[in-house]
Short mmCIF file of C-alpha atoms in Angstrom, two decimals:
data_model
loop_
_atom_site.label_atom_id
_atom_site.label_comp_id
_atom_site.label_asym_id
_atom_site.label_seq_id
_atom_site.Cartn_x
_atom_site.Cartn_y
_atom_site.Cartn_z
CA UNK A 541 0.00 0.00 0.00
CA UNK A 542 1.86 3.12 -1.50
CA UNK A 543 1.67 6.35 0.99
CA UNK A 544 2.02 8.84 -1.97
CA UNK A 545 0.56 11.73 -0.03
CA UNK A 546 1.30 13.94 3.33
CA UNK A 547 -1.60 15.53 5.89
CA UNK A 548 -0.04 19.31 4.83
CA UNK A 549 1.24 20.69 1.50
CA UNK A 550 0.71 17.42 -0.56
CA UNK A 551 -0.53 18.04 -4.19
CA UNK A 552 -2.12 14.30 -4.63
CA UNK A 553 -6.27 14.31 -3.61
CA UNK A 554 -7.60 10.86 -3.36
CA UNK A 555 -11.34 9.46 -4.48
CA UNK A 556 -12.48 9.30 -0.71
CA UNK A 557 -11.67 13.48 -0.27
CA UNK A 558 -8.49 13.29 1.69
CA UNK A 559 -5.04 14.59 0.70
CA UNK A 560 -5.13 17.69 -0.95
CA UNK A 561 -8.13 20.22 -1.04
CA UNK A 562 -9.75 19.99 -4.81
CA UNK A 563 -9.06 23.48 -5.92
CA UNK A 564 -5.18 22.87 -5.22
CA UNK A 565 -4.63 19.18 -6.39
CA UNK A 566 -2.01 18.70 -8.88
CA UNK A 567 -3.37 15.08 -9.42
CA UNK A 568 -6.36 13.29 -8.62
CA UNK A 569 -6.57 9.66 -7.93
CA UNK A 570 -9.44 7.57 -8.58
CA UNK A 571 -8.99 5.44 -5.27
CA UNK A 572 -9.06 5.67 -1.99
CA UNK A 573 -6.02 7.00 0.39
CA UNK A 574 -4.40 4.30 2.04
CA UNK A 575 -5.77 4.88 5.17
CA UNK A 576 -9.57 4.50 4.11
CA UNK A 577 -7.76 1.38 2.19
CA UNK A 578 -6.87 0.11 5.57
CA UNK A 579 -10.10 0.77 7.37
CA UNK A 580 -12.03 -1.15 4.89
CA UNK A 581 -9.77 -4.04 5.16
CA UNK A 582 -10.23 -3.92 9.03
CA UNK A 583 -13.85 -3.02 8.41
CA UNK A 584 -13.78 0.14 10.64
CA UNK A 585 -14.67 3.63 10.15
CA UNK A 586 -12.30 6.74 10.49
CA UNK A 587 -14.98 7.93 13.26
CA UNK A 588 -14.32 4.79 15.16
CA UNK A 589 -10.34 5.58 14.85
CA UNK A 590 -11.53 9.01 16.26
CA UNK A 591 -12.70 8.28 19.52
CA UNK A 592 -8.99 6.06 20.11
CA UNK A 593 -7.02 8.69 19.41
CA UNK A 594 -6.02 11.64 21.77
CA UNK A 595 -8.44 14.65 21.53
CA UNK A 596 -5.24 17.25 20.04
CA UNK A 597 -4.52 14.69 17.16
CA UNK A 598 -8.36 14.51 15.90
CA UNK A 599 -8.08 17.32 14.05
CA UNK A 600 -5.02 15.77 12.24
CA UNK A 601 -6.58 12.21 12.08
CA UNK A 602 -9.75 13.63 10.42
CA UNK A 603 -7.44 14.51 7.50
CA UNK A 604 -4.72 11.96 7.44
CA UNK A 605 -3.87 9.22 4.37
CA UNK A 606 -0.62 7.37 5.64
CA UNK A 607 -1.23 4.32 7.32
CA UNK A 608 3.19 4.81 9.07
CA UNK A 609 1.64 8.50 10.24
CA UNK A 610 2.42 8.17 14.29
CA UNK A 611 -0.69 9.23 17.24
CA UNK A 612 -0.83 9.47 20.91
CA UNK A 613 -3.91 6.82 21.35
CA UNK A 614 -6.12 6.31 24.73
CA UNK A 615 -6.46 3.13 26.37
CA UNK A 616 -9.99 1.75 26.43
CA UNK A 617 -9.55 -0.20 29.77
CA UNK A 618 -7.84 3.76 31.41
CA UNK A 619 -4.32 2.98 30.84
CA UNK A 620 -1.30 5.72 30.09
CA UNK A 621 -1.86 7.03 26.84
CA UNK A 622 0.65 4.94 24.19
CA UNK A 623 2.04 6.58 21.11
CA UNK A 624 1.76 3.88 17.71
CA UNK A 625 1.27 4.41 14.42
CA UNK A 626 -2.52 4.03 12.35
CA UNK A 627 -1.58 0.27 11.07
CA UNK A 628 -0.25 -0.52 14.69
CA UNK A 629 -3.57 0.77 15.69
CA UNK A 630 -5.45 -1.15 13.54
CA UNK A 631 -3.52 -4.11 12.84
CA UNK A 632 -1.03 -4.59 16.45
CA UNK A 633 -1.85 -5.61 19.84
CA UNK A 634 -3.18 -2.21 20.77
CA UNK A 635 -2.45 -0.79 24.37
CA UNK A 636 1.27 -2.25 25.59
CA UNK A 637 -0.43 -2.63 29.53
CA UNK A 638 -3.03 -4.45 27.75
CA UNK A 639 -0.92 -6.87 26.27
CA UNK A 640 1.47 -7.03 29.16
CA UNK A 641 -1.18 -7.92 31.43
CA UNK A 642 -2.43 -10.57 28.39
CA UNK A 643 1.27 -12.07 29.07
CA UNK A 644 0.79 -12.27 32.90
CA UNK A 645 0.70 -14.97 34.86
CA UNK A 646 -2.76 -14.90 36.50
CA UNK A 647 -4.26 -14.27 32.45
CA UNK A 648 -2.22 -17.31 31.17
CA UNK A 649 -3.20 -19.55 33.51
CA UNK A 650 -7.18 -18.55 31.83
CA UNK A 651 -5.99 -19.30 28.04
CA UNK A 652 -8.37 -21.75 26.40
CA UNK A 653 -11.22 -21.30 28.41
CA UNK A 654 -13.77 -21.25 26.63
CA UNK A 655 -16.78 -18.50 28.27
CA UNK A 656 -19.91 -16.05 27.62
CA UNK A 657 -19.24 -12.90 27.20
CA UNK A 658 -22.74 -11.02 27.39
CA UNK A 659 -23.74 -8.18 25.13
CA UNK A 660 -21.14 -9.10 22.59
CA UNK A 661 -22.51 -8.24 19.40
CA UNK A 662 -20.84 -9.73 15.87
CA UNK A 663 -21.77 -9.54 12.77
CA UNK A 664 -23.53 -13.04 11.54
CA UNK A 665 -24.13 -13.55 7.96
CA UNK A 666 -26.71 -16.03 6.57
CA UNK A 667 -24.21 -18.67 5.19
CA UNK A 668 -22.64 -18.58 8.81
CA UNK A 669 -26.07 -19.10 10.29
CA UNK A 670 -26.79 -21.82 8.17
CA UNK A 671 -23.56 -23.29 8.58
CA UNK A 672 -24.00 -23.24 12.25
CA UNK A 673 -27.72 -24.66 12.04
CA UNK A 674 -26.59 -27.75 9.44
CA UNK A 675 -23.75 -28.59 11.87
CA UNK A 676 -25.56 -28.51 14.61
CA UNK A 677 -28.04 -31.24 13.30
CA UNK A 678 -25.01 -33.73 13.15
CA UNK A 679 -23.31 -32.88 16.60
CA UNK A 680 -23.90 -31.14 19.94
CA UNK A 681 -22.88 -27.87 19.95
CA UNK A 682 -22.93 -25.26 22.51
CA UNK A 683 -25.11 -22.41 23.02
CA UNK A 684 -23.53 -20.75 26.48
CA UNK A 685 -19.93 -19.77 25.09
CA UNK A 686 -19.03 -16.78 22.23
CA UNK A 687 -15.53 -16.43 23.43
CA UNK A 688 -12.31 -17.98 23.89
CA UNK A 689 -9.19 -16.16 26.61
CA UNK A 690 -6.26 -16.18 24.66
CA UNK A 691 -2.90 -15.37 26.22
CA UNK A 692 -1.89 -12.50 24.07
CA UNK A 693 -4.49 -9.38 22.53
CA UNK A 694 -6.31 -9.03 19.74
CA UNK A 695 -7.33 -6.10 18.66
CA UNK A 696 -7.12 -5.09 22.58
CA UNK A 697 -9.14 -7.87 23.49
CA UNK A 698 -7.84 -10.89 26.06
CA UNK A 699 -10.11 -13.01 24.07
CA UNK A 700 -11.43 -13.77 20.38
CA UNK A 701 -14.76 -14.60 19.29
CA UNK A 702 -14.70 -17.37 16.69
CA UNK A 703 -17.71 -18.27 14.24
CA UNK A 704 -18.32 -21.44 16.05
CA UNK A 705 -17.07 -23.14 19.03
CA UNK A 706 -16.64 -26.68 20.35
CA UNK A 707 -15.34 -26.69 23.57
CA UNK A 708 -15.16 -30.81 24.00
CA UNK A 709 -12.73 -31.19 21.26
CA UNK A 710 -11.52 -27.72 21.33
CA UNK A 711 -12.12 -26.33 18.05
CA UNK A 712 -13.00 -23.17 16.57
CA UNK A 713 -14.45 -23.05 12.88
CA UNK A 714 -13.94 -20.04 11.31
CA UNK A 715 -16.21 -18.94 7.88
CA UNK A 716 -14.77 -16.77 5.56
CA UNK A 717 -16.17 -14.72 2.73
CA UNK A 718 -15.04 -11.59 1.16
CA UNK A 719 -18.14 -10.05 1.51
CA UNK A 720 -20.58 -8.13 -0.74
CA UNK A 721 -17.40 -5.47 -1.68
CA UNK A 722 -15.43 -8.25 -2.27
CA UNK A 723 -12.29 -7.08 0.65
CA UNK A 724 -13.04 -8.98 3.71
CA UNK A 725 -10.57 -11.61 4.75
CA UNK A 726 -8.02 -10.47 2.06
CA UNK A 727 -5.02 -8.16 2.03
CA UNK A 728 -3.98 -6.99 5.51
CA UNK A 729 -7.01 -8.96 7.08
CA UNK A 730 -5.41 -12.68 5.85
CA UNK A 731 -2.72 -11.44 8.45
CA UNK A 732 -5.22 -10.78 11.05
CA UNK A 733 -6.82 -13.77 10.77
CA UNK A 734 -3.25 -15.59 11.08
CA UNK A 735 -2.52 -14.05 13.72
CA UNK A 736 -5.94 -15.14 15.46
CA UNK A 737 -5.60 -18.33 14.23
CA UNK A 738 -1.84 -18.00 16.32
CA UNK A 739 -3.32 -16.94 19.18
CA UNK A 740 -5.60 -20.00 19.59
CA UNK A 741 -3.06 -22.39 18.61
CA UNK A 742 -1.06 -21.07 21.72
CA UNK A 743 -3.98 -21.84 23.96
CA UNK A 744 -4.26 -25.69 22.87
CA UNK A 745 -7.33 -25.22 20.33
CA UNK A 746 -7.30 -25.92 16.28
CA UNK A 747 -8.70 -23.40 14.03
CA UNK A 748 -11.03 -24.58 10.84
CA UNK A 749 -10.82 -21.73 8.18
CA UNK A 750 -13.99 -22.63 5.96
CA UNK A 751 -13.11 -20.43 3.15
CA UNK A 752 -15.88 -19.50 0.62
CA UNK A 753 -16.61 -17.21 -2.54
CA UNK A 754 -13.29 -17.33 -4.35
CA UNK A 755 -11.39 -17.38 -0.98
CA UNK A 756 -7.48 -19.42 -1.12
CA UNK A 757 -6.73 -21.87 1.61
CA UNK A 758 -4.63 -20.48 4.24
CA UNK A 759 -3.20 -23.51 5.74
CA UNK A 760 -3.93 -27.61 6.24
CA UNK A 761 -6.98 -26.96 8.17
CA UNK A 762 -8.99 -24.25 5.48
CA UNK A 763 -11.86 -25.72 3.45
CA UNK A 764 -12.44 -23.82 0.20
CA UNK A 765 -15.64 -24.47 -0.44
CA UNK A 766 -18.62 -22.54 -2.68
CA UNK A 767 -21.28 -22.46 -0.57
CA UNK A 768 -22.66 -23.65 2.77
CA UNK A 769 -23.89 -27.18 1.60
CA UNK A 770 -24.23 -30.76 3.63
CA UNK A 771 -21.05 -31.95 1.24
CA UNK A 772 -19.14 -28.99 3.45
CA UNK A 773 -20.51 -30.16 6.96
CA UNK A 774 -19.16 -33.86 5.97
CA UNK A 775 -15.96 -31.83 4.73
CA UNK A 776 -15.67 -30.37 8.13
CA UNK A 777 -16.58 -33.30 10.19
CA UNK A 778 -14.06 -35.09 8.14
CA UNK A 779 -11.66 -32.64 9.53
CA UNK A 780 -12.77 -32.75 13.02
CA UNK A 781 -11.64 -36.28 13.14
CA UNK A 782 -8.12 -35.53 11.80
CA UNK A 783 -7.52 -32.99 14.12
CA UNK A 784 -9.05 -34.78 17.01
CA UNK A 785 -9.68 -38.38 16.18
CA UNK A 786 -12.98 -40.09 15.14
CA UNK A 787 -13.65 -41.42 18.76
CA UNK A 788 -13.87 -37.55 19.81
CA UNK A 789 -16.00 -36.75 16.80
CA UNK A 790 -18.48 -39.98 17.39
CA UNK A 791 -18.65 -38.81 21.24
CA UNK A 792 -19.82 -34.88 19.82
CA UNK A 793 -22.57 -37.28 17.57
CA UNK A 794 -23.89 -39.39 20.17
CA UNK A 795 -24.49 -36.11 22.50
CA UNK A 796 -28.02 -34.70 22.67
CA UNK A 797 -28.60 -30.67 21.69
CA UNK A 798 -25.80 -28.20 23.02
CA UNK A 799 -26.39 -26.57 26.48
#
């Protein structure tokens, strides 16, 4: 991602309206700045950046295109402020207290455990809720968990919220789709989800990356699959039992409805 143009005195205006005012651009590009870039990758909004950063670099922020471009950024949890560039922001570990404590004794002792975390809102798409109601018609899956502690941060959080989770064998499933603008889960974001995928490993639980819509594989446990079908729930069962063995996957069949 090139970061062809400056806050002040730049000459370069971008499709999104930052960079340059119109009546003094030298050249116009017909794209967005690389920040917007970035923000649509993480699927934020500049206004959520906004409220993270310190109240005398708004101004600044409201304006800025480079994704290297450094802030003094506020701790959600009431921590010092930290300075950290926008992709650090967006893309890193967030607060350094935060992720210290993440690393601590007392929070590593909690990675794995699987919990509910209540008034978490996510975004579910149809093809996830289907995928989640056709595997749930072959094994027992859980109702009372959303989140899993991990024993680093992610995005600021001690914990990630995978698609689906099956605490007896501990596996996540993960369903991936670039979305309606085509972005999600590609570019920058393959890195995020690697590093989630990371994070989980650490903790003792195996990641299944369904991967739909034109989606590559990202490792030995991804699916690419076109659609959310009963060929992909056999797919996935398929790969429960590598991962875990067939006796742990016949145990999650012979169980009644998740509780």
């Amino acid at each position: 991602m090139n970061e062809e143009a400056t806050p002040a005195g730049t000459t370069v205006r971008f499709h999104c309206g930052h960079g340059a005012d119109a009546a003094e651009a030298r050249v116009t590009l017909q794209r967005q700045c690389p920040l917007c870039m970035l923000l649509a990758e993480t699927r934020r909004s500049r206004d959520q950046l906004l409220h993270r950063v310190a109240p005398n670099g708004r101004a600044a922020l409201a304006r800025e295109t480079r994704i290297g471009a450094s802030y003094e950024w506020i701790c959600s949890r009431g921590h010092s402020r930290y300075q950290a560039s926008v992709r650090e922001t967006l893309t890193g570990p967030g607060c350094p207290k935060c992720a210290r404590n993440a690393r601590a004794p007392a929070a590593r002792y909690e990675g794995g455990v699987p919990f509910m975390k209540p008034g978490l809102k996510t975004r579910t798409s149809q093809a996830e809720q289907k995928l989640r109601m056709l595997l749930g018609e072959r094994i027992a899956l859980p109702h009372r968990v959303n989140a899993i502690r991990i024993n680093r941060t992610f995005y600021g959080k001690p914990e990630v919220w995978p698609d689906i989770i099956i605490p007896a064998v501990k596996v996540a499933i993960e369903y991936d789709s670039p979305g309606r603008d085509k972005t999600a889960h590609r570019g920058l974001k393959v890195v995020s989800d690697r590093e989630k995928d990371a994070a989980l490993e650490e903790v003792g639980w195996a990641v299944i990356r369904v991967r739909a819509d034109g989606l590559e594989s990202l490792g030995p446990h991804s699916i690419v699959t076109v659609g959310v079908t009963a060929a992909l729930v056999d797919e996935i069962l398929v790969m429960l039992a590598l991962i875990r063995g067939e006796a742990a996957v016949a145990a999650l069949q012979n169980q009644g409805p998740g509780g």
